[in-house]
Coordinates of C-alpha atoms in Angstrom, one line a residue:
Chain A
M1 CA 49.3 -8.7 45.1
G2 CA 47.6 -8.8 41.8
V3 CA 46.9 -12.5 42.0
S4 CA 45.2 -12.2 45.4
E5 CA 43.0 -9.4 44.1
L6 CA 42.1 -11.6 41.1
E7 CA 41.2 -14.5 43.4
E8 CA 39.1 -12.1 45.6
S9 CA 37.2 -10.8 42.6
S10 CA 36.7 -14.3 41.3
S11 CA 35.2 -15.4 44.6
L12 CA 33.0 -12.3 44.6
L13 CA 31.8 -13.1 41.1
D14 CA 31.0 -16.7 42.1
E15 CA 28.9 -15.4 45.0
K16 CA 27.0 -13.0 42.7
L17 CA 26.5 -15.7 40.2
L18 CA 25.1 -18.1 42.8
R19 CA 22.8 -15.3 44.1
F20 CA 21.7 -14.6 40.5
M21 CA 20.9 -18.3 40.0
D22 CA 18.9 -18.4 43.3
Q23 CA 16.9 -15.3 42.3
L24 CA 16.2 -16.9 38.9
E25 CA 15.0 -20.1 40.5
L26 CA 12.8 -18.2 42.9
L27 CA 11.4 -16.1 40.0
E28 CA 10.5 -19.2 38.1
E29 CA 8.8 -20.7 41.1
K30 CA 6.8 -17.6 41.7
R31 CA 5.9 -17.4 38.0
A32 CA 4.6 -20.9 38.1
T33 CA 2.4 -20.1 41.1
L34 CA 1.2 -16.9 39.5
N35 CA 0.3 -18.7 36.3
S36 CA -1.7 -21.4 38.1
L37 CA -3.5 -18.8 40.2
I38 CA -4.4 -16.8 37.1
E39 CA -5.7 -20.0 35.5
Q40 CA -7.8 -20.7 38.6
G41 CA -9.2 -17.2 38.4
W42 CA -10.2 -17.5 34.8
F43 CA -11.8 -20.8 35.4
S44 CA -13.8 -19.3 38.2
I45 CA -14.8 -16.3 36.0
S46 CA -15.9 -18.8 33.3
K47 CA -18.0 -20.7 35.9
A48 CA -19.6 -17.5 37.1
R49 CA -20.3 -16.6 33.5
Y50 CA -21.9 -20.0 32.9
T51 CA -24.1 -19.5 36.0
M52 CA -25.0 -15.8 35.5
G53 CA -25.3 -15.7 31.7
N54 CA -22.9 -14.8 29.0
K55 CA -23.2 -11.0 29.1
Q56 CA -23.4 -10.7 32.9
V57 CA -19.6 -11.0 33.4
S58 CA -18.1 -8.6 30.9
A59 CA -16.4 -5.2 30.6
L60 CA -19.8 -3.6 30.2
Q61 CA -20.5 -4.3 33.8
Y62 CA -17.7 -2.2 35.1
A63 CA -18.8 0.7 37.3
S64 CA -18.7 4.3 36.1
E65 CA -16.7 5.3 39.2
I66 CA -13.8 3.0 40.0
E67 CA -11.6 3.5 43.0
P68 CA -8.5 1.4 43.7
H69 CA -8.6 -0.9 46.7
V70 CA -5.0 -2.0 46.4
C71 CA -1.9 0.0 45.7
V72 CA 1.8 -0.7 45.6
H73 CA 4.6 1.0 47.5
A74 CA 7.9 1.1 45.7
R75 CA 10.9 1.5 47.9
T76 CA 14.3 2.0 46.2
Q77 CA 17.1 0.4 48.2
D78 CA 20.7 1.5 48.5
N79 CA 21.9 -1.1 46.0
G80 CA 19.5 0.1 43.4
E81 CA 16.9 -2.7 43.8
V82 CA 13.3 -1.7 44.0
E83 CA 11.0 -3.4 46.5
F84 CA 7.3 -3.4 45.7
C85 CA 4.8 -4.2 48.3
T86 CA 1.0 -4.2 48.0
K87 CA -1.2 -2.4 50.5
K88 CA -4.9 -2.1 50.9
V89 CA -6.1 1.4 50.4
E90 CA -7.6 2.8 53.5
Q91 CA -11.2 3.6 52.6
N92 CA -11.7 7.2 53.9
C93 CA -15.1 7.3 52.4
S94 CA -16.2 4.2 54.1
N95 CA -14.8 5.4 57.4
E96 CA -16.8 8.5 57.1
A97 CA -19.8 6.4 56.3
D98 CA -19.2 4.3 59.4
K99 CA -19.0 7.4 61.5
D100 CA -22.2 8.7 60.0
V101 CA -23.9 5.4 60.7
K102 CA -22.8 5.7 64.3
S103 CA -24.0 9.2 64.6
I104 CA -27.4 8.1 63.3
E105 CA -27.5 5.3 65.8
D106 CA -26.6 7.7 68.6
I107 CA -29.5 10.0 67.9
G108 CA -32.2 7.7 69.2
P109 CA -31.0 7.4 72.8
Q110 CA -29.9 11.0 72.9
E111 CA -33.5 12.3 72.6
E112 CA -34.8 13.0 76.0
G113 CA -38.4 12.9 77.2
V114 CA -41.4 11.2 75.7
R115 CA -42.2 11.7 72.1
R116 CA -45.5 13.4 71.2
R117 CA -46.9 11.6 68.3
N118 CA -50.3 13.4 68.3
K119 CA -49.7 17.1 68.2
P120 CA -52.7 18.7 70.0
K121 CA -52.4 22.5 69.5
K122 CA -49.9 24.6 67.7
D123 CA -48.1 26.4 70.5
I124 CA -45.1 28.5 69.7
A125 CA -43.0 26.5 72.0
E126 CA -43.9 23.3 70.3
K127 CA -43.1 24.9 67.0
E128 CA -39.7 25.8 68.2
A129 CA -39.2 22.3 69.5
S130 CA -40.2 20.8 66.2
E131 CA -37.8 23.1 64.4
E132 CA -35.1 22.0 66.7
T133 CA -35.8 18.3 66.0
S134 CA -36.0 19.0 62.2
G135 CA -32.7 20.8 62.6
E136 CA -31.3 17.7 64.2
K137 CA -32.7 15.5 61.6
A138 CA -31.4 17.5 58.7
P139 CA -27.8 16.3 59.0
E140 CA -29.1 12.8 59.4
V141 CA -30.2 12.7 55.8
S142 CA -27.1 14.1 54.2
P143 CA -24.7 11.5 55.5
V144 CA -26.8 8.7 54.2
R145 CA -26.6 10.3 50.8
K146 CA -22.9 10.5 51.2
S147 CA -22.6 6.8 51.8
D148 CA -24.8 6.2 48.8
K149 CA -22.4 8.2 46.7
N150 CA -19.4 6.3 48.0
P151 CA -17.8 4.9 44.8
Q152 CA -15.4 2.7 46.7
Q153 CA -17.7 -0.3 46.6
D154 CA -16.7 -3.9 46.3
P155 CA -16.1 -4.6 42.5
L156 CA -18.1 -7.8 43.0
K157 CA -21.2 -5.6 43.3
W158 CA -20.8 -4.4 39.7
F159 CA -22.0 -7.8 38.7
G160 CA -25.0 -8.0 40.9
I161 CA -25.9 -8.1 44.6
L162 CA -26.1 -11.9 44.8
V163 CA -23.2 -13.1 42.8
P164 CA -22.2 -16.8 42.6
Q165 CA -19.6 -18.2 44.8
S166 CA -17.3 -18.8 41.8
L167 CA -17.0 -15.1 41.2
K168 CA -15.9 -14.6 44.8
Q169 CA -13.4 -17.4 44.3
A170 CA -12.2 -15.5 41.2
Q171 CA -11.8 -12.4 43.2
S172 CA -9.8 -14.1 45.9
S173 CA -7.5 -15.8 43.5
F174 CA -6.9 -12.5 41.6
K175 CA -6.2 -10.8 44.9
Q176 CA -3.4 -13.4 45.5
V177 CA -2.2 -12.8 42.0
I178 CA -1.9 -9.1 42.7
E179 CA 0.2 -9.7 45.8
L180 CA 2.4 -12.2 44.0
S181 CA 2.9 -9.9 41.1
A182 CA 4.4 -7.3 43.4
E183 CA 6.8 -9.9 44.7
I184 CA 7.7 -10.9 41.1
A185 CA 8.3 -7.3 40.1
T186 CA 10.7 -7.0 43.1
L187 CA 12.5 -10.2 42.0
Q188 CA 12.7 -9.0 38.4
T189 CA 14.4 -5.8 39.4
A190 CA 16.7 -7.8 41.7
V191 CA 17.6 -10.1 38.9
L192 CA 18.4 -7.2 36.5
N193 CA 20.4 -5.5 39.3
T194 CA 22.5 -8.6 40.0
R195 CA 23.0 -9.1 36.3
E196 CA 24.5 -5.5 36.1
E197 CA 26.7 -6.2 39.1
L198 CA 27.9 -9.4 37.4
K199 CA 28.7 -7.6 34.2
H200 CA 30.7 -5.0 36.1
G201 CA 32.5 -7.7 38.1
M202 CA 33.4 -9.6 34.9
K203 CA 34.8 -6.4 33.4
N204 CA 36.9 -5.7 36.5
K205 CA 38.1 -9.2 36.5
Q206 CA 39.2 -9.0 32.9
I207 CA 41.1 -5.8 33.6
L208 CA 42.8 -7.4 36.6
Q209 CA 43.7 -10.5 34.5
E210 CA 45.3 -8.3 31.9
E211 CA 47.2 -6.5 34.5
V212 CA 48.5 -9.7 36.1
S213 CA 49.5 -11.2 32.8
A214 CA 51.3 -7.9 31.8
A215 CA 53.2 -8.0 35.1
R216 CA 54.2 -11.6 34.5
L217 CA 55.4 -10.8 31.1
D218 CA 57.5 -7.9 32.5
K219 CA 59.0 -10.2 35.1
E220 CA 59.9 -12.8 32.5
A221 CA 61.4 -10.1 30.2
D222 CA 63.5 -8.9 33.2
R223 CA 64.8 -12.4 33.9
T224 CA 65.8 -13.0 30.2
C225 CA 67.6 -9.6 30.2
Q226 CA 69.6 -10.6 33.4
Chain B
M1 CA -1.0 10.8 46.2
A2 CA 2.3 10.3 47.8
G3 CA 0.8 8.6 50.8
R4 CA -1.5 6.4 48.8
G5 CA 1.2 4.6 46.9
K6 CA 1.2 3.6 43.2
L7 CA -1.3 1.9 41.1
I8 CA -1.1 -1.4 39.2
A9 CA -2.1 -1.0 35.5
V10 CA -3.4 -3.8 33.3
I11 CA -3.4 -4.3 29.5
G12 CA -5.1 -7.5 28.7
D13 CA -8.1 -9.4 27.4
E14 CA -11.5 -9.1 28.9
D15 CA -11.2 -11.8 31.4
T16 CA -7.7 -10.8 32.6
C17 CA -8.9 -7.2 33.1
T18 CA -12.1 -8.3 34.8
G19 CA -10.2 -10.5 37.1
F20 CA -7.7 -7.9 38.1
L21 CA -10.4 -5.3 38.5
L22 CA -12.3 -7.7 40.8
G23 CA -9.1 -7.8 42.8
G24 CA -9.4 -4.1 43.3
I25 CA -6.7 -2.5 41.2
G26 CA -8.9 -0.5 38.9
E27 CA -9.1 3.3 38.9
L28 CA -10.7 6.0 36.9
N29 CA -8.9 9.2 37.7
K30 CA -10.3 12.8 37.7
N31 CA -9.8 13.0 34.0
R32 CA -11.7 9.7 33.7
K33 CA -8.6 8.0 32.4
P34 CA -8.6 4.3 33.4
N35 CA -5.5 2.4 34.5
F36 CA -6.6 -0.6 32.4
L37 CA -7.1 -1.4 28.8
V38 CA -9.4 -4.2 27.6
V39 CA -7.9 -5.4 24.4
E40 CA -10.5 -6.8 22.0
K41 CA -10.2 -8.2 18.5
D42 CA -10.6 -4.8 16.9
T43 CA -8.2 -3.0 19.2
S44 CA -5.3 -1.6 17.1
I45 CA -1.7 -2.1 17.9
T46 CA -1.2 1.7 17.8
E47 CA -3.8 2.1 20.5
I48 CA -2.2 -0.5 22.7
E49 CA 1.2 1.1 22.2
E50 CA -0.1 4.5 23.0
T51 CA -1.8 3.3 26.1
F52 CA 1.4 1.4 27.2
K53 CA 3.4 4.6 26.7
S54 CA 0.9 6.7 28.6
F55 CA 1.1 4.2 31.5
L56 CA 4.9 4.5 31.4
A57 CA 4.6 8.3 31.5
R58 CA 2.2 8.4 34.4
N59 CA 4.0 8.7 37.7
D60 CA 1.2 7.1 39.7
I61 CA 1.7 3.7 38.2
G62 CA 4.1 1.3 39.8
I63 CA 3.5 -2.0 38.0
I64 CA 2.2 -2.7 34.5
L65 CA 0.7 -6.1 33.9
I66 CA 0.4 -7.1 30.3
N67 CA -0.7 -10.3 28.6
Q68 CA 2.3 -11.8 26.9
F69 CA 0.6 -12.1 23.5
I70 CA -0.1 -8.4 23.6
A71 CA 3.4 -7.7 24.8
E72 CA 4.6 -9.5 21.7
M73 CA 2.7 -6.9 19.5
I74 CA 4.6 -4.0 21.2
R75 CA 7.8 -5.8 22.0
H76 CA 10.0 -2.9 20.8
A77 CA 8.3 -0.5 23.3
I78 CA 8.7 -3.0 26.1
D79 CA 12.4 -3.6 25.3
A80 CA 13.0 0.1 25.2
H81 CA 11.8 0.5 28.7
M82 CA 14.8 0.2 31.0
Q83 CA 13.6 1.9 34.2
S84 CA 12.7 -0.2 37.2
I85 CA 9.6 1.9 37.9
P86 CA 7.1 1.1 36.5
A87 CA 7.9 -2.6 36.4
V88 CA 6.5 -4.4 33.4
L89 CA 5.2 -7.9 34.1
E90 CA 4.2 -10.3 31.4
I91 CA 1.4 -12.6 32.3
P92 CA -0.2 -15.5 30.4
S93 CA -3.6 -15.2 28.7
K94 CA -6.3 -17.8 28.2
E95 CA -5.3 -18.8 24.7
H96 CA -1.6 -18.2 25.1
P97 CA 0.3 -19.9 27.9
Y98 CA 3.3 -18.1 29.4
D99 CA 6.6 -18.6 27.6
A100 CA 9.6 -17.6 29.5
S101 CA 11.8 -17.4 26.4
K102 CA 9.7 -14.5 25.1
D103 CA 9.8 -12.5 28.4
S104 CA 11.8 -9.3 28.0
I105 CA 13.3 -9.5 31.5
L106 CA 14.3 -13.1 31.3
R107 CA 15.8 -12.5 27.8
R108 CA 17.8 -9.7 29.3
A109 CA 19.0 -11.9 32.1
K110 CA 19.8 -14.7 29.7
G111 CA 21.8 -12.2 27.6
M112 CA 24.3 -12.2 30.4
F113 CA 25.8 -15.4 29.1
S114 CA 26.0 -14.3 25.5
A115 CA 29.3 -13.4 23.9
E116 CA 28.4 -9.7 23.7
D117 CA 28.5 -9.3 27.4
F118 CA 32.1 -10.5 27.6
R119 CA 33.3 -7.8 25.2

């Protein structure tokens, strides 16, 4: 009975060890990719700096309002592992801005009748009409301001409107790095989790081994007594 | 905040921070506290450690990326962090390539095969 349990725990330990090794191998692979991508990113930043000037690509260029474009979702699984996955932040402000733009575009065709560019005489009716049109126009202005205030702009624009291609390349490689870093964080927690499982498994196996050896000794002692 | 997910924080040299901010992870919250720290020559270790600890204490941060040479300065603080959230990731820097033997996580994993674990 004890021997079969011992064999079972040993095979379980083997499985866990193999899983652990696989995870470590995968981690190393992803690390290598991450390192090369970061290097590529730095190289592109340096190129951009060479093109734009030394002080044009620095921490001084960061915007005063910074909003995240990417976030991570951490999901804790039943076995204690944490899975990280990156997600683009839905830009509420930009959606609002889009709506506003649409509303501005819609205003043109909605106006009925012919416009009077030369106002002949000041009639009360006309005054009212002009008030109405100004009333319509008032909300037109405010949304435009809203979109101007929108802080969730592309970080590339911190460094100018016409940025070199190399800065765009840097951005794309760092975006990849961010995605990869979430995967690596997941793998790291998995590795640590498997390590803990292995430790527990080893302790259990040790206890079982001691039990089996104690039982054997008892049996041998019984035989010698008989 | 719950629906938005967690942030990625960075502690690194200027180019590393610039790169990651270009990637879109930067945030200045309502108290104007950033989720990044640009480490320069005159940045003190105390400041780095305090920032790292403040990132650990913030519950809106999911991953902390830190240059390995900076991680070396505050190794004790990184080793003391045992929770899985926020996850701490050591990344290379321009002057210092990544060394797996210094990585806290890999050292912990490696420790499995040491004599202490068999006790």
